[in-house]
Coordinates of C-alpha atoms in Angstrom, one line a residue:
M1 CA -50.7 18.3 -1.2
T2 CA -50.2 19.8 -4.9
H3 CA -51.7 18.0 -8.1
V4 CA -50.4 19.2 -11.6
S5 CA -52.6 17.9 -14.5
G6 CA -51.1 17.3 -17.6
R7 CA -52.7 20.4 -19.2
Q8 CA -50.8 22.7 -16.7
L9 CA -47.4 21.0 -17.2
S10 CA -45.6 23.2 -19.8
A11 CA -46.9 26.3 -18.3
A12 CA -45.4 24.8 -14.9
L13 CA -42.2 24.2 -16.3
A14 CA -42.1 27.6 -17.6
A15 CA -43.2 29.3 -14.5
I16 CA -40.7 27.2 -12.4
A17 CA -37.5 28.7 -14.7
V18 CA -39.3 32.3 -13.9
L19 CA -39.1 31.6 -10.2
A20 CA -35.7 30.3 -10.2
T21 CA -34.7 33.1 -12.1
A22 CA -36.3 35.5 -9.7
C23 CA -35.0 33.8 -6.6
T24 CA -31.6 33.1 -8.1
G25 CA -31.2 37.3 -8.7
G26 CA -31.6 37.2 -12.4
G27 CA -28.3 38.2 -13.8
G28 CA -25.6 36.0 -14.2
S29 CA -25.3 32.9 -16.7
T30 CA -25.0 29.5 -14.8
K31 CA -21.9 28.7 -17.5
D32 CA -20.4 31.6 -15.6
V33 CA -20.4 30.1 -12.4
A34 CA -20.5 26.4 -12.6
G35 CA -16.7 26.2 -12.8
S36 CA -16.5 28.4 -9.3
Y37 CA -17.0 25.8 -7.2
A38 CA -14.7 22.7 -8.3
T39 CA -11.8 23.0 -6.1
P40 CA -11.9 22.4 -2.6
P41 CA -10.0 24.9 -0.3
K42 CA -6.9 23.8 1.5
Q43 CA -6.5 23.8 5.0
T44 CA -5.6 27.0 6.4
G45 CA -4.9 29.1 9.5
T46 CA -3.7 28.9 13.2
P47 CA -6.5 27.1 15.1
K48 CA -8.3 28.7 18.0
D49 CA -9.9 27.3 20.9
G50 CA -13.9 27.5 21.2
G51 CA -16.8 28.8 19.2
T52 CA -20.3 27.2 18.0
A53 CA -20.3 25.9 14.5
T54 CA -24.2 26.1 13.1
V55 CA -24.9 23.7 10.6
A56 CA -28.1 23.6 8.5
L57 CA -29.7 20.3 8.2
T58 CA -31.1 18.8 4.8
P59 CA -34.7 21.1 4.7
G60 CA -37.6 18.8 5.3
L61 CA -35.7 16.3 6.7
S62 CA -35.5 16.7 10.5
P63 CA -34.4 14.1 13.0
N64 CA -37.1 12.2 15.0
Y65 CA -35.1 9.1 16.0
I66 CA -31.9 8.6 18.3
Y67 CA -31.8 4.6 19.1
P68 CA -29.0 3.8 16.2
Y69 CA -30.8 1.1 14.7
P70 CA -34.2 2.7 13.6
P71 CA -37.0 0.7 11.9
A72 CA -36.9 1.0 7.6
S73 CA -39.6 3.8 8.2
A74 CA -37.3 6.2 10.1
N75 CA -34.1 5.6 8.3
G76 CA -32.5 8.6 7.5
T77 CA -34.0 10.9 10.2
V78 CA -31.8 9.5 12.8
I79 CA -30.2 12.3 15.0
A80 CA -26.2 13.0 14.7
R81 CA -25.7 9.5 13.3
G82 CA -22.1 8.5 13.8
L83 CA -21.3 11.8 15.8
M84 CA -22.5 10.0 19.1
W85 CA -22.3 6.2 18.5
R86 CA -19.4 5.4 15.8
S87 CA -20.1 2.3 13.7
L88 CA -17.3 -0.1 13.9
Y89 CA -16.0 1.3 10.7
R90 CA -16.4 4.6 9.7
P91 CA -17.8 5.2 6.3
S92 CA -15.4 7.0 3.6
G93 CA -16.4 10.2 2.0
A94 CA -14.2 8.9 -1.0
G95 CA -15.5 7.0 -3.9
D96 CA -12.6 4.4 -4.1
Q97 CA -12.7 3.8 -0.5
I98 CA -15.1 2.1 1.8
T99 CA -13.9 2.8 5.0
D100 CA -12.1 6.0 6.4
A101 CA -9.3 3.6 8.3
E102 CA -8.2 6.7 10.6
L103 CA -11.6 7.5 12.2
S104 CA -12.8 3.9 12.5
L105 CA -13.2 1.7 15.7
A106 CA -11.0 -1.2 14.7
E107 CA -8.4 -2.2 12.6
Q108 CA -8.9 -3.4 9.1
P109 CA -10.4 -7.2 9.4
T110 CA -8.1 -10.0 8.6
Y111 CA -10.0 -13.1 6.7
S112 CA -9.2 -17.1 7.0
A113 CA -8.2 -18.7 3.8
D114 CA -11.8 -19.6 3.3
R115 CA -13.1 -16.1 4.3
K116 CA -15.5 -17.8 6.7
T117 CA -13.8 -16.5 10.0
V118 CA -12.9 -12.8 10.2
T119 CA -10.9 -11.4 13.0
I120 CA -11.0 -7.4 13.9
K121 CA -8.8 -5.8 16.5
M122 CA -10.3 -3.2 18.3
R123 CA -8.6 0.0 18.9
D124 CA -8.3 2.0 21.9
Y125 CA -11.4 3.8 22.3
S126 CA -13.4 4.8 25.5
W127 CA -16.9 5.4 26.5
S128 CA -18.3 8.8 27.6
D129 CA -18.3 7.6 31.2
G130 CA -14.4 6.5 30.7
T131 CA -14.6 2.7 30.5
P132 CA -13.1 1.3 27.2
V133 CA -14.8 0.0 24.1
T134 CA -14.8 -3.4 23.8
A135 CA -15.6 -6.4 21.6
D136 CA -18.2 -7.0 23.9
D137 CA -19.8 -4.1 23.0
V138 CA -19.9 -5.1 19.2
V139 CA -21.1 -8.4 20.5
F140 CA -24.1 -6.6 21.9
S141 CA -24.8 -4.6 19.5
F142 CA -24.9 -7.4 17.2
A143 CA -27.3 -9.1 19.4
L144 CA -29.7 -6.3 19.4
L145 CA -29.6 -6.0 15.2
K146 CA -30.6 -9.4 15.5
A147 CA -33.4 -8.9 17.9
A148 CA -34.6 -6.0 15.8
L149 CA -34.9 -8.2 12.3
A150 CA -36.5 -10.9 14.3
E151 CA -39.5 -8.4 15.1
S152 CA -39.3 -7.3 11.7
P153 CA -37.1 -7.4 8.4
A154 CA -38.1 -4.2 8.2
N155 CA -36.6 -3.1 11.3
W156 CA -33.2 -2.3 9.4
S157 CA -33.1 -0.7 6.1
F158 CA -29.8 -2.8 5.1
Y159 CA -31.1 -6.3 5.3
T160 CA -32.0 -9.2 3.0
P161 CA -33.4 -12.3 4.6
G162 CA -30.9 -15.0 4.7
Q163 CA -27.7 -12.7 4.4
F164 CA -26.1 -10.6 6.9
P165 CA -26.2 -10.7 10.1
D166 CA -28.1 -14.1 9.1
G167 CA -25.8 -16.9 9.4
V168 CA -23.2 -14.7 11.4
S169 CA -22.2 -15.0 14.7
A170 CA -20.0 -12.8 17.0
E171 CA -17.7 -13.5 19.5
A172 CA -15.5 -11.5 22.1
T173 CA -12.6 -13.6 21.6
A174 CA -10.3 -11.1 23.7
P175 CA -11.6 -7.7 25.4
D176 CA -10.0 -6.2 22.1
T177 CA -10.6 -8.7 19.6
L178 CA -14.0 -9.5 17.7
T179 CA -14.5 -12.8 15.8
L180 CA -16.9 -13.4 13.4
R181 CA -17.8 -16.8 12.0
L182 CA -19.8 -17.1 9.0
E183 CA -21.8 -19.7 7.3
T184 CA -21.5 -18.3 4.1
A185 CA -18.2 -16.3 2.6
Y186 CA -19.0 -13.3 1.9
N187 CA -17.0 -11.0 -0.5
P188 CA -14.6 -9.0 1.9
S189 CA -15.5 -5.5 0.4
Y190 CA -19.4 -6.2 1.0
L191 CA -18.9 -7.2 3.9
L192 CA -16.6 -4.1 5.3
S193 CA -19.2 -2.2 3.7
M194 CA -21.9 -3.9 6.0
L195 CA -19.8 -3.3 9.0
T196 CA -20.1 0.6 8.3
L197 CA -23.6 -0.2 9.1
L198 CA -23.0 -1.8 12.8
Y199 CA -23.1 1.1 15.3
V200 CA -21.5 -0.1 18.3
M201 CA -23.8 0.5 21.8
P202 CA -22.4 0.4 25.7
S203 CA -23.2 -3.3 26.6
K204 CA -23.1 -2.6 30.2
E205 CA -25.2 0.3 30.7
W206 CA -27.7 -0.6 28.1
N207 CA -28.6 -4.3 28.3
I208 CA -31.6 -3.5 30.6
A209 CA -35.3 -4.1 30.0
Q210 CA -36.4 -0.8 32.2
A211 CA -35.2 2.0 33.6
G212 CA -33.5 0.7 37.0
G213 CA -33.8 -2.8 35.9
P214 CA -31.5 -5.5 36.1
H215 CA -28.5 -5.9 33.9
L216 CA -29.5 -9.2 31.2
D217 CA -27.2 -11.5 29.6
Y218 CA -28.2 -9.9 25.9
T219 CA -26.5 -13.5 24.2
Q220 CA -30.0 -14.8 25.0
P221 CA -32.4 -14.1 22.3
K222 CA -35.7 -13.6 25.1
N223 CA -33.3 -10.9 26.6
A224 CA -32.2 -9.1 23.2
K225 CA -35.6 -8.7 22.4
A226 CA -36.7 -7.3 25.8
I227 CA -33.8 -4.9 25.7
Y228 CA -34.4 -3.9 22.2
K229 CA -38.1 -3.3 22.9
Y230 CA -36.8 -0.9 25.9
L231 CA -34.7 0.9 24.0
T232 CA -36.7 1.5 20.7
K233 CA -39.7 2.9 23.0
E234 CA -37.0 5.2 25.0
S235 CA -36.7 6.2 21.4
E236 CA -40.0 7.5 20.7
S237 CA -39.9 10.0 23.2
Q238 CA -38.6 12.8 21.3
S239 CA -38.9 15.3 24.4
T240 CA -36.5 13.0 26.6
F241 CA -33.8 12.9 23.9
A242 CA -31.2 15.3 25.9
S243 CA -32.6 14.3 29.6
N244 CA -32.3 10.6 29.2
P245 CA -29.1 9.1 30.8
L246 CA -29.3 6.2 28.3
W247 CA -28.4 8.6 25.4
Q248 CA -25.5 10.2 27.3
V249 CA -23.4 7.1 27.0
V250 CA -21.5 7.6 23.8
N251 CA -18.3 6.4 22.1
G252 CA -18.2 9.3 19.4
P253 CA -16.7 12.8 19.5
Y254 CA -20.0 14.3 20.7
R255 CA -23.0 13.8 23.4
L256 CA -26.4 15.4 23.2
K257 CA -27.1 19.0 24.8
S258 CA -30.4 19.8 23.7
F259 CA -33.3 18.4 21.2
D260 CA -36.1 20.8 20.2
P261 CA -38.9 17.9 19.2
T262 CA -41.1 20.8 17.4
T263 CA -38.6 21.6 14.8
G264 CA -35.9 18.5 14.7
S265 CA -33.2 21.0 15.7
F266 CA -30.4 20.2 18.6
S267 CA -27.0 20.9 19.9
L268 CA -23.8 18.8 20.4
V269 CA -21.0 19.5 22.9
P270 CA -17.7 17.1 22.9
N271 CA -17.3 14.0 24.6
K272 CA -14.4 14.7 26.6
A273 CA -13.5 11.1 26.9
Y274 CA -13.3 10.5 23.1
K275 CA -9.9 9.2 22.0
G276 CA -10.3 9.2 18.3
P277 CA -8.3 11.8 15.9
G278 CA -9.5 15.4 16.2
D279 CA -9.0 18.0 18.8
S280 CA -12.6 19.2 19.1
R281 CA -11.8 22.3 19.4
L282 CA -15.1 24.0 18.9
D283 CA -17.2 24.5 22.2
Q284 CA -20.6 23.3 20.4
I285 CA -22.0 22.4 17.2
D286 CA -25.6 23.5 16.5
F287 CA -28.0 21.6 13.8
K288 CA -30.6 23.5 12.5
A289 CA -33.6 22.2 10.6
F290 CA -35.2 24.1 7.9
T291 CA -38.5 23.6 5.8
S292 CA -36.8 25.2 2.5
A293 CA -33.8 25.5 1.0
A294 CA -34.8 29.5 0.4
A295 CA -35.0 29.6 4.4
V296 CA -31.5 28.3 4.2
L297 CA -30.2 30.7 1.8
N298 CA -31.5 33.7 3.4
Q299 CA -29.6 32.4 6.7
F300 CA -26.4 32.1 4.8
K301 CA -26.8 36.1 3.7
A302 CA -27.4 36.9 7.2
G303 CA -24.4 35.1 8.5
N304 CA -26.1 32.9 10.8
L305 CA -25.1 29.6 9.4
T306 CA -21.5 28.4 9.4
V307 CA -21.8 25.1 7.3
G308 CA -24.5 23.7 5.1
T309 CA -25.7 23.2 1.5
L310 CA -27.0 25.3 -1.1
D311 CA -29.7 24.1 -3.5
S312 CA -28.7 24.5 -7.2
S313 CA -31.5 26.7 -7.8
F314 CA -29.3 29.1 -6.3
I315 CA -26.3 28.5 -7.9
T316 CA -26.0 32.5 -9.4
Q317 CA -25.5 33.3 -5.1
I318 CA -22.2 31.5 -5.4
G319 CA -20.2 34.9 -6.2
A320 CA -22.2 36.8 -3.3
L321 CA -21.8 34.2 -0.9
K322 CA -18.0 34.0 -1.6
A323 CA -18.1 37.9 -0.9
K324 CA -19.9 37.2 2.4
G325 CA -16.8 35.3 3.6
Y326 CA -18.2 31.8 2.6
N327 CA -16.3 29.0 0.6
V328 CA -18.2 27.2 -2.0
Y329 CA -17.5 23.6 -3.1
G330 CA -19.3 21.0 -5.4
A331 CA -19.0 17.7 -6.9
P332 CA -21.5 14.7 -7.3
A333 CA -21.2 12.7 -4.5
P334 CA -19.3 9.4 -4.3
A335 CA -21.9 6.4 -4.6
R336 CA -25.1 8.4 -5.2
F337 CA -27.7 8.3 -7.7
D338 CA -31.0 9.8 -8.4
S339 CA -33.9 8.1 -9.9
L340 CA -37.4 7.8 -10.3
T341 CA -38.2 4.7 -8.2
I342 CA -41.0 2.5 -9.6
N343 CA -43.6 0.7 -8.1
F344 CA -43.8 -2.4 -10.1
K345 CA -46.7 -3.6 -7.3
N346 CA -49.0 -0.5 -8.0
T347 CA -52.2 -2.1 -9.6
T348 CA -53.9 1.3 -10.2
G349 CA -54.9 1.4 -14.2
N350 CA -53.1 -1.8 -14.6
F351 CA -49.4 0.1 -14.1
D352 CA -48.0 -3.2 -12.5
K353 CA -48.6 -4.6 -16.0
I354 CA -47.5 -1.8 -18.0
I355 CA -44.3 -0.9 -16.2
A356 CA -43.4 -4.7 -16.1
Q357 CA -42.9 -4.7 -20.1
A358 CA -39.0 -3.8 -20.7
Y359 CA -40.0 -1.6 -23.8
V360 CA -41.9 0.7 -21.7
R361 CA -39.3 1.6 -19.2
Q362 CA -36.8 2.1 -21.8
A363 CA -39.2 4.2 -23.7
L364 CA -39.8 6.3 -20.5
Q365 CA -36.0 6.4 -20.0
R366 CA -35.5 7.8 -23.5
L367 CA -37.8 10.8 -22.6
I368 CA -35.8 12.0 -19.6
D369 CA -33.1 14.4 -21.3
Q370 CA -30.1 14.5 -18.6
Q371 CA -28.2 17.1 -20.5
G372 CA -31.3 19.2 -20.7
Y373 CA -32.1 18.8 -17.1
I374 CA -28.3 19.8 -16.0
A375 CA -28.4 22.8 -18.2
S376 CA -31.7 24.0 -17.5
R377 CA -31.8 27.3 -15.3
G378 CA -35.1 26.2 -13.8
I379 CA -33.6 22.8 -13.1
Y380 CA -29.9 21.8 -12.4
N381 CA -28.9 25.5 -13.4
G382 CA -25.4 23.8 -14.5
A383 CA -24.8 21.9 -11.1
G384 CA -25.0 18.3 -12.2
S385 CA -23.6 15.8 -14.2
P386 CA -25.1 13.0 -16.2
N387 CA -25.4 9.4 -14.7
Y388 CA -26.9 6.1 -16.1
S389 CA -26.0 3.7 -13.4
T390 CA -26.1 2.9 -9.8
A391 CA -22.3 3.0 -9.7
G392 CA -21.9 6.5 -8.6
A393 CA -19.7 9.2 -9.7
G394 CA -15.9 7.8 -9.9
S395 CA -16.6 4.3 -8.7
P396 CA -14.0 1.8 -9.1
Y397 CA -16.7 -0.8 -10.5
P398 CA -18.1 1.2 -13.4
P399 CA -20.5 -0.2 -15.9
A400 CA -19.6 -1.9 -19.0
F401 CA -20.8 1.1 -21.1
G402 CA -18.8 3.3 -19.3
D403 CA -20.5 7.1 -19.9
K404 CA -22.3 6.0 -23.0
A405 CA -26.1 6.0 -22.0
P406 CA -27.8 2.5 -22.6
Y407 CA -31.3 4.5 -23.5
P408 CA -30.1 8.1 -24.5
Y409 CA -32.7 11.0 -24.9
D410 CA -34.7 10.2 -27.8
P411 CA -38.6 10.8 -27.7
A412 CA -39.0 9.6 -31.5
A413 CA -37.4 6.2 -30.5
A414 CA -39.6 6.1 -27.2
E415 CA -42.7 6.8 -29.6
K416 CA -41.2 3.8 -31.9
L417 CA -40.9 1.5 -29.0
L418 CA -44.6 2.0 -28.0
T419 CA -46.0 1.9 -31.6
D420 CA -43.8 -1.4 -32.3
N421 CA -45.4 -2.8 -29.5
G422 CA -49.0 -2.5 -29.9
W423 CA -49.6 1.1 -28.6
K424 CA -51.5 3.9 -30.6
V425 CA -49.5 7.0 -29.5
V426 CA -51.6 10.3 -29.5
P427 CA -49.7 13.3 -28.7
N428 CA -50.9 15.1 -26.0
G429 CA -53.7 13.1 -25.7
S430 CA -54.4 9.3 -24.5
T431 CA -52.1 6.7 -25.8
T432 CA -54.0 3.5 -25.9
C433 CA -53.1 -0.3 -26.3
E434 CA -55.0 -1.1 -29.8
R435 CA -52.7 -4.8 -30.3
P436 CA -53.3 -6.5 -26.9
G437 CA -51.2 -9.8 -26.7
T438 CA -48.1 -11.3 -25.8
G439 CA -46.8 -12.1 -29.2
P440 CA -44.5 -9.8 -31.2
G441 CA -45.6 -6.3 -31.8
E442 CA -48.2 -6.6 -28.9
C443 CA -48.7 -4.6 -26.0
G444 CA -47.9 -7.3 -23.2
A445 CA -49.4 -9.9 -20.9
G446 CA -52.2 -8.4 -18.9
I447 CA -52.9 -5.3 -20.8
P448 CA -56.1 -4.9 -22.3
R449 CA -57.3 -3.1 -25.6
G450 CA -58.0 0.2 -25.0
Q451 CA -55.5 0.5 -21.9
T452 CA -53.8 3.9 -21.5
I453 CA -50.7 4.9 -19.5
S454 CA -51.4 7.1 -16.8
F455 CA -49.7 6.9 -13.1
T456 CA -49.0 9.0 -10.0
L457 CA -45.7 10.4 -9.2
A458 CA -44.7 11.4 -6.0
S459 CA -42.5 14.0 -5.6
A460 CA -40.2 15.4 -3.0
N461 CA -41.4 19.0 -1.6
T462 CA -37.3 19.7 -1.5
P463 CA -34.7 20.1 -3.2
A464 CA -36.2 22.7 -5.7
Y465 CA -34.4 20.2 -8.4
V466 CA -36.8 17.3 -7.3
G467 CA -40.0 19.1 -8.2
A468 CA -38.6 20.8 -11.4
R469 CA -36.9 17.7 -13.2
D470 CA -40.3 15.6 -12.3
V471 CA -42.3 18.4 -14.3
A472 CA -40.1 18.2 -17.0
F473 CA -40.2 14.1 -17.4
A474 CA -44.1 14.3 -16.9
S475 CA -44.5 17.3 -19.8
A476 CA -42.3 15.0 -22.2
A477 CA -44.4 12.2 -21.3
K478 CA -47.7 14.0 -22.2
K479 CA -46.2 14.7 -25.5
L480 CA -46.4 10.8 -26.2
G481 CA -50.0 10.7 -24.7
I482 CA -48.5 9.2 -21.3
D483 CA -50.3 11.1 -18.1
V484 CA -48.2 11.2 -15.2
K485 CA -50.1 13.0 -12.2
I486 CA -47.5 14.5 -9.8
V487 CA -48.3 14.6 -6.4
T488 CA -45.8 16.3 -3.8
K489 CA -44.8 15.2 -0.5
A490 CA -42.7 15.8 2.4
L491 CA -39.8 14.1 2.9
N492 CA -40.3 12.7 5.9
Y493 CA -43.9 11.3 5.0
M494 CA -42.5 9.8 1.9
Y495 CA -39.5 8.0 3.9
A496 CA -42.4 6.6 6.4
N497 CA -44.9 5.7 4.0
Y498 CA -43.8 4.9 0.4
G499 CA -42.0 1.9 0.3
N500 CA -43.8 -1.9 -0.1
T501 CA -41.3 -3.7 2.2
F502 CA -42.7 -1.7 5.3
A503 CA -45.6 -0.1 4.0
P504 CA -47.5 -2.4 1.7
A505 CA -50.8 -0.5 2.9
T506 CA -49.8 2.3 0.3
K507 CA -48.9 0.6 -2.6
N508 CA -51.4 2.0 -4.9
E509 CA -50.9 5.5 -3.7
W510 CA -47.7 5.9 -5.9
A511 CA -46.4 4.2 -9.2
M512 CA -43.2 6.1 -8.9
Q513 CA -41.6 8.2 -6.4
D514 CA -38.7 11.1 -6.4
F515 CA -37.2 11.3 -3.1
G516 CA -33.9 12.5 -4.4
P517 CA -30.8 10.7 -3.8
L518 CA -29.9 7.5 -2.9
Y519 CA -26.4 6.6 -1.2
L520 CA -24.7 3.3 -1.4
A521 CA -21.8 2.0 0.1
A522 CA -18.8 4.3 -1.0
G523 CA -16.1 2.1 -2.2
Y524 CA -18.4 -0.7 -3.1
P525 CA -21.7 0.5 -4.3
S526 CA -23.5 -2.6 -4.0
S527 CA -27.4 -2.6 -4.5
N528 CA -27.9 -5.7 -2.4
T529 CA -31.5 -4.7 0.0
V530 CA -32.3 -2.1 -2.9
F531 CA -32.9 -4.3 -5.6
N532 CA -32.6 -7.9 -4.9
T533 CA -36.0 -9.6 -4.4
E534 CA -36.2 -10.3 -0.8
G535 CA -34.4 -6.7 -0.3
S536 CA -35.7 -4.7 2.6
F537 CA -35.2 -1.5 1.0
N538 CA -36.5 -2.8 -2.1
L539 CA -39.2 -0.1 -1.9
G540 CA -40.8 -0.7 -5.5
S541 CA -41.0 -4.7 -5.6
Y542 CA -38.5 -4.9 -8.5
H543 CA -37.7 -8.5 -9.5
N544 CA -35.6 -10.2 -11.8
P545 CA -33.7 -13.5 -11.2
E546 CA -30.6 -12.8 -13.1
V547 CA -30.2 -9.5 -11.1
D548 CA -30.5 -11.5 -7.9
K549 CA -27.6 -13.7 -9.2
S550 CA -25.5 -10.7 -10.1
I551 CA -26.0 -9.5 -6.6
D552 CA -25.3 -12.8 -5.1
A553 CA -22.2 -13.2 -6.8
S554 CA -20.9 -9.5 -6.1
T555 CA -21.9 -9.9 -2.4
F556 CA -21.1 -13.7 -1.7
G557 CA -17.9 -14.0 -4.6
A558 CA -14.5 -13.1 -4.9
D559 CA -14.4 -11.8 -8.0
A560 CA -13.4 -8.2 -8.0
K561 CA -15.2 -7.9 -11.4
A562 CA -18.8 -9.0 -10.3
L563 CA -20.1 -5.7 -8.8
S564 CA -19.5 -4.2 -12.7
T565 CA -21.3 -6.9 -14.0
E566 CA -24.2 -6.4 -11.5
V567 CA -24.1 -2.5 -12.2
T568 CA -24.3 -3.0 -15.8
R569 CA -27.3 -5.5 -15.8
L570 CA -29.2 -3.3 -13.7
A571 CA -28.6 -0.1 -15.9
E572 CA -29.7 -2.5 -18.8
D573 CA -33.0 -3.6 -17.1
L574 CA -33.9 -0.5 -15.7
P575 CA -35.5 -1.1 -12.3
V576 CA -35.7 2.8 -12.0
L577 CA -35.5 5.7 -14.5
F578 CA -32.4 7.0 -14.2
L579 CA -31.7 10.9 -13.4
P580 CA -28.7 12.9 -13.9
T581 CA -26.7 13.5 -10.4
P582 CA -26.9 16.9 -8.8
H583 CA -23.7 18.4 -7.5
T584 CA -23.9 18.7 -4.0
L585 CA -23.2 22.4 -3.1
V586 CA -21.1 22.7 0.5
V587 CA -21.1 26.0 2.2
W588 CA -18.8 26.8 5.3
K589 CA -17.3 30.3 6.3
D590 CA -14.1 30.8 5.6
T591 CA -13.2 31.4 9.3
L592 CA -13.8 27.8 9.8
S593 CA -10.7 25.0 8.4
G594 CA -9.8 21.5 8.9
P595 CA -8.7 18.8 6.7
Q596 CA -9.7 19.1 3.1
S597 CA -11.1 15.4 3.4
S598 CA -13.6 16.6 6.1
F599 CA -14.9 18.9 3.7
N600 CA -15.1 16.5 0.8
A601 CA -17.0 14.0 3.1
L602 CA -19.9 16.8 3.4
L603 CA -20.9 15.5 -0.3
S604 CA -22.1 12.6 1.3
F605 CA -23.3 14.5 4.5
L606 CA -20.7 12.6 6.7
Y607 CA -19.6 15.2 9.4
T608 CA -16.7 15.3 11.2
P609 CA -16.7 18.7 13.2
E610 CA -14.3 17.4 15.7
L611 CA -11.6 18.1 13.0
W612 CA -12.7 21.5 12.6
Y613 CA -11.4 24.7 14.1
F614 CA -11.9 28.5 13.7
H615 CA -9.2 30.7 12.8
D616 CA -8.4 34.5 12.3

């Protein structure tokens, strides 16, 4: 754990810039290379059968769970998500689409006039044992999801109490037909985005509560609960991931060959019964875990990796990688936004009272120099785009203000916001409240005279730009007499421990956190579950009744403009502090090819290796 004091911040920022220059090889301006990755290579070559592709996992985020519906604390660390078990609808890697229709298990839903009856036709897919994937399998998956939520709302990161799957019944009205009946109509786009999260599991093989036990009627809640407990218990045994016969029954293009519980590395081989698109020409996919972005770069240089991402701190290495036979493509991922997540329940130093004031959040947002972060050799190295909302790049639901920042970088304006509201600003010292109270020009409710602004920012230890931008923010805050204490943490630790909905006991350990990107549903980036009051992934306990109404409108209404209204309201109220979006830099060997869309999807870490092939 690394603590950075306010006095060390300026020196630390300079050191980061020096280290970045040293690591990237020194020579070459980011302006010279920033445009070198903008165009994705086209599909090329005559496919060859065979070969092993080695893929670098996100450094610091190794898988530790295999059951498709993990509790919130394990979300993002599920092994081969989407490759062994497909969701009912495959998420899209494009910003203007919700699903990848070609790779989905079902046809697009049809709706009754009142939008309360949804009919879904299953496509011809098989389990690895040759039996068909049926509507009953979806009903089974639905029942186990409800069993998980009955145990705890935190057992699914995309859940808001009273919303999907609450009030939704699922019935197999024919082997190939699923009928959903809704107590409350949903916006079709929102419902479709939720169905991309519904992983389909084998009802005939997994409907047991013990190894070799009797097959249970999973439509009975007590049985669904027993099955859920058994499967999640089995998922805790990482050493048996590859040997447990449960996990070998798959409907996706791959099955698990091996898993290393020490590192999180694993290997997949083709599911020969898979009927979806793609020839699965590759013999094997090896996913390798890494602890640092530098280690990934070294493996690229050694030619040991086939596919992976490049940290932007190494942007000047693009030319060298191309010379070694790699393609490099980069862009902001669809439906992604980066932010400093705010903990509105942290009571240390009256942080909860201070951050509840809109003017404080606006002042802090005005300390974030997005263009400066992007251009900085020590932060984004030119590989980034400004962003001021939850919509993400290329969204069909942009905020009303377009590309214009609601609270642009302006330290003088930030200082004025504080002084106009009762604070005595002491640059590089301790800014204090000198006019307590709730009236005009006063600090606000619960903020006593003499109160300082001091809080802890938990910063992910990878990728490099996270720590660098957090240091830059803390340095700017210190110039206004605000003390930001940076604590560096591993991603896996933050995912498990820093969220008030699933880890309330640690609420006073972090006032803000920067864990990197948050991805909403491509094509319909609703922040339901993330920023509504009861959302299970509302990490910082943000609460705004007007925002709740906006989210309800985009979730349940039919108005296509409702999501833009939600996006705009959130950007103006600042439940988080918005950071520029780093470009995801995808790297792969030029002897590997496939549809261009399959490499575009890597921007969102959606893997479709069944579409890839090696060529001469």
